[in-house]
């Protein structure tokens, strides 16, 4: 697979996102609900090695909706 392949770019993007999540998770004062959410996302990213399988889907609309709802919950108590 050529280095300029969109699939290779996707691997790199997922890896970079997972690294950033790992940095946030290293913060000792991170609230437990946020740590739990980010740990779930990181675990999902770690299984994305299957990006190499053409046509294989790792996430679907239900995953996105669940994460959106969780993020909305984190934002509820924030000031406008």
PDB file of C-alpha atoms in Angstrom:
ATOM      1  CA  UNK A   1       0.000   0.000   0.000  1.00  0.00           C
ATOM      2  CA  UNK A   2       1.502   3.375  -0.972  1.00  0.00           C
ATOM      3  CA  UNK A   3       2.371   5.812   1.811  1.00  0.00           C
ATOM      4  CA  UNK A   4       0.087   8.447   0.294  1.00  0.00           C
ATOM      5  CA  UNK A   5      -2.903   6.095   0.559  1.00  0.00           C
ATOM      6  CA  UNK A   6      -5.906   7.487   2.438  1.00  0.00           C
ATOM      7  CA  UNK A   7      -5.950   4.291   4.481  1.00  0.00           C
ATOM      8  CA  UNK A   8      -2.363   4.908   5.676  1.00  0.00           C
ATOM      9  CA  UNK A   9      -3.322   8.502   6.490  1.00  0.00           C
ATOM     10  CA  UNK A  10      -6.267   7.165   8.518  1.00  0.00           C
ATOM     11  CA  UNK A  11      -3.938   4.867  10.528  1.00  0.00           C
ATOM     12  CA  UNK A  12      -1.742   7.844  11.356  1.00  0.00           C
ATOM     13  CA  UNK A  13      -4.666  10.062  12.296  1.00  0.00           C
ATOM     14  CA  UNK A  14      -6.135   7.439  14.627  1.00  0.00           C
ATOM     15  CA  UNK A  15      -2.707   6.840  16.173  1.00  0.00           C
ATOM     16  CA  UNK A  16      -2.177  10.575  16.766  1.00  0.00           C
ATOM     17  CA  UNK A  17      -5.644  10.937  18.312  1.00  0.00           C
ATOM     18  CA  UNK A  18      -5.003   7.968  20.583  1.00  0.00           C
ATOM     19  CA  UNK A  19      -1.677   9.473  21.667  1.00  0.00           C
ATOM     20  CA  UNK A  20      -3.398  12.752  22.568  1.00  0.00           C
ATOM     21  CA  UNK A  21      -6.026  10.850  24.536  1.00  0.00           C
ATOM     22  CA  UNK A  22      -3.232   9.050  26.387  1.00  0.00           C
ATOM     23  CA  UNK A  23      -1.675  12.378  27.345  1.00  0.00           C
ATOM     24  CA  UNK A  24      -4.995  13.634  28.735  1.00  0.00           C
ATOM     25  CA  UNK A  25      -5.499  10.371  30.627  1.00  0.00           C
ATOM     26  CA  UNK A  26      -2.141  10.919  32.360  1.00  0.00           C
ATOM     27  CA  UNK A  27      -3.540  13.974  34.179  1.00  0.00           C
ATOM     28  CA  UNK A  28      -3.972  12.884  37.798  1.00  0.00           C
ATOM     29  CA  UNK A  29      -6.860  15.270  38.471  1.00  0.00           C
ATOM     30  CA  UNK A  30      -8.945  14.155  35.496  1.00  0.00           C
ATOM     31  CA  UNK A  31     -12.536  13.604  36.646  1.00  0.00           C
ATOM     32  CA  UNK A  32     -13.388   9.878  36.695  1.00  0.00           C
ATOM     33  CA  UNK A  33     -16.337  10.135  34.247  1.00  0.00           C
ATOM     34  CA  UNK A  34     -14.100  11.827  31.676  1.00  0.00           C
ATOM     35  CA  UNK A  35     -11.315   9.300  32.277  1.00  0.00           C
ATOM     36  CA  UNK A  36     -13.810   6.450  31.758  1.00  0.00           C
ATOM     37  CA  UNK A  37     -15.120   7.975  28.520  1.00  0.00           C
ATOM     38  CA  UNK A  38     -11.624   8.618  27.149  1.00  0.00           C
ATOM     39  CA  UNK A  39     -10.485   5.130  28.139  1.00  0.00           C
ATOM     40  CA  UNK A  40     -13.381   3.663  26.144  1.00  0.00           C
ATOM     41  CA  UNK A  41     -12.489   5.814  23.134  1.00  0.00           C
ATOM     42  CA  UNK A  42      -8.808   4.869  23.447  1.00  0.00           C
ATOM     43  CA  UNK A  43      -9.662   1.173  23.633  1.00  0.00           C
ATOM     44  CA  UNK A  44     -11.795   1.519  20.521  1.00  0.00           C
ATOM     45  CA  UNK A  45      -8.944   3.295  18.721  1.00  0.00           C
ATOM     46  CA  UNK A  46      -6.582   0.495  19.715  1.00  0.00           C
ATOM     47  CA  UNK A  47      -8.762  -2.048  17.928  1.00  0.00           C
ATOM     48  CA  UNK A  48      -8.775  -0.034  14.727  1.00  0.00           C
ATOM     49  CA  UNK A  49      -5.946  -2.068  13.278  1.00  0.00           C
ATOM     50  CA  UNK A  50      -8.776  -3.531  11.252  1.00  0.00           C
ATOM     51  CA  UNK A  51      -8.748  -0.348   9.171  1.00  0.00           C
ATOM     52  CA  UNK A  52      -6.622  -2.435   6.829  1.00  0.00           C
ATOM     53  CA  UNK A  53      -9.652  -4.546   5.878  1.00  0.00           C
ATOM     54  CA  UNK A  54     -11.460  -2.842   2.981  1.00  0.00           C
ATOM     55  CA  UNK A  55     -15.148  -2.353   3.700  1.00  0.00           C
ATOM     56  CA  UNK A  56     -14.850  -3.269   7.390  1.00  0.00           C
ATOM     57  CA  UNK A  57     -16.701  -0.817   9.661  1.00  0.00           C
ATOM     58  CA  UNK A  58     -15.457  -0.164  13.156  1.00  0.00           C
ATOM     59  CA  UNK A  59     -18.016   2.413  14.241  1.00  0.00           C
ATOM     60  CA  UNK A  60     -21.578   3.097  13.283  1.00  0.00           C
ATOM     61  CA  UNK A  61     -24.243   5.701  13.967  1.00  0.00           C
ATOM     62  CA  UNK A  62     -25.013   4.168  17.376  1.00  0.00           C
ATOM     63  CA  UNK A  63     -21.390   4.661  18.498  1.00  0.00           C
ATOM     64  CA  UNK A  64     -21.462   8.279  17.388  1.00  0.00           C
ATOM     65  CA  UNK A  65     -24.825   8.932  19.052  1.00  0.00           C
ATOM     66  CA  UNK A  66     -23.645   7.399  22.351  1.00  0.00           C
ATOM     67  CA  UNK A  67     -20.487   9.508  22.391  1.00  0.00           C
ATOM     68  CA  UNK A  68     -22.429  12.663  21.444  1.00  0.00           C
ATOM     69  CA  UNK A  69     -24.870  12.050  24.308  1.00  0.00           C
ATOM     70  CA  UNK A  70     -22.001  11.544  26.750  1.00  0.00           C
ATOM     71  CA  UNK A  71     -20.310  14.745  25.592  1.00  0.00           C
ATOM     72  CA  UNK A  72     -23.598  16.632  25.878  1.00  0.00           C
ATOM     73  CA  UNK A  73     -23.824  15.407  29.476  1.00  0.00           C
ATOM     74  CA  UNK A  74     -20.337  16.748  30.232  1.00  0.00           C
ATOM     75  CA  UNK A  75     -21.364  20.137  28.809  1.00  0.00           C
ATOM     76  CA  UNK A  76     -24.678  20.445  30.674  1.00  0.00           C
ATOM     77  CA  UNK A  77     -23.246  22.165  33.734  1.00  0.00           C
ATOM     78  CA  UNK A  78     -20.936  24.521  31.833  1.00  0.00           C
ATOM     79  CA  UNK A  79     -21.857  28.190  31.715  1.00  0.00           C
ATOM     80  CA  UNK A  80     -23.073  29.549  28.373  1.00  0.00           C
TER      81      UNK A  80
END
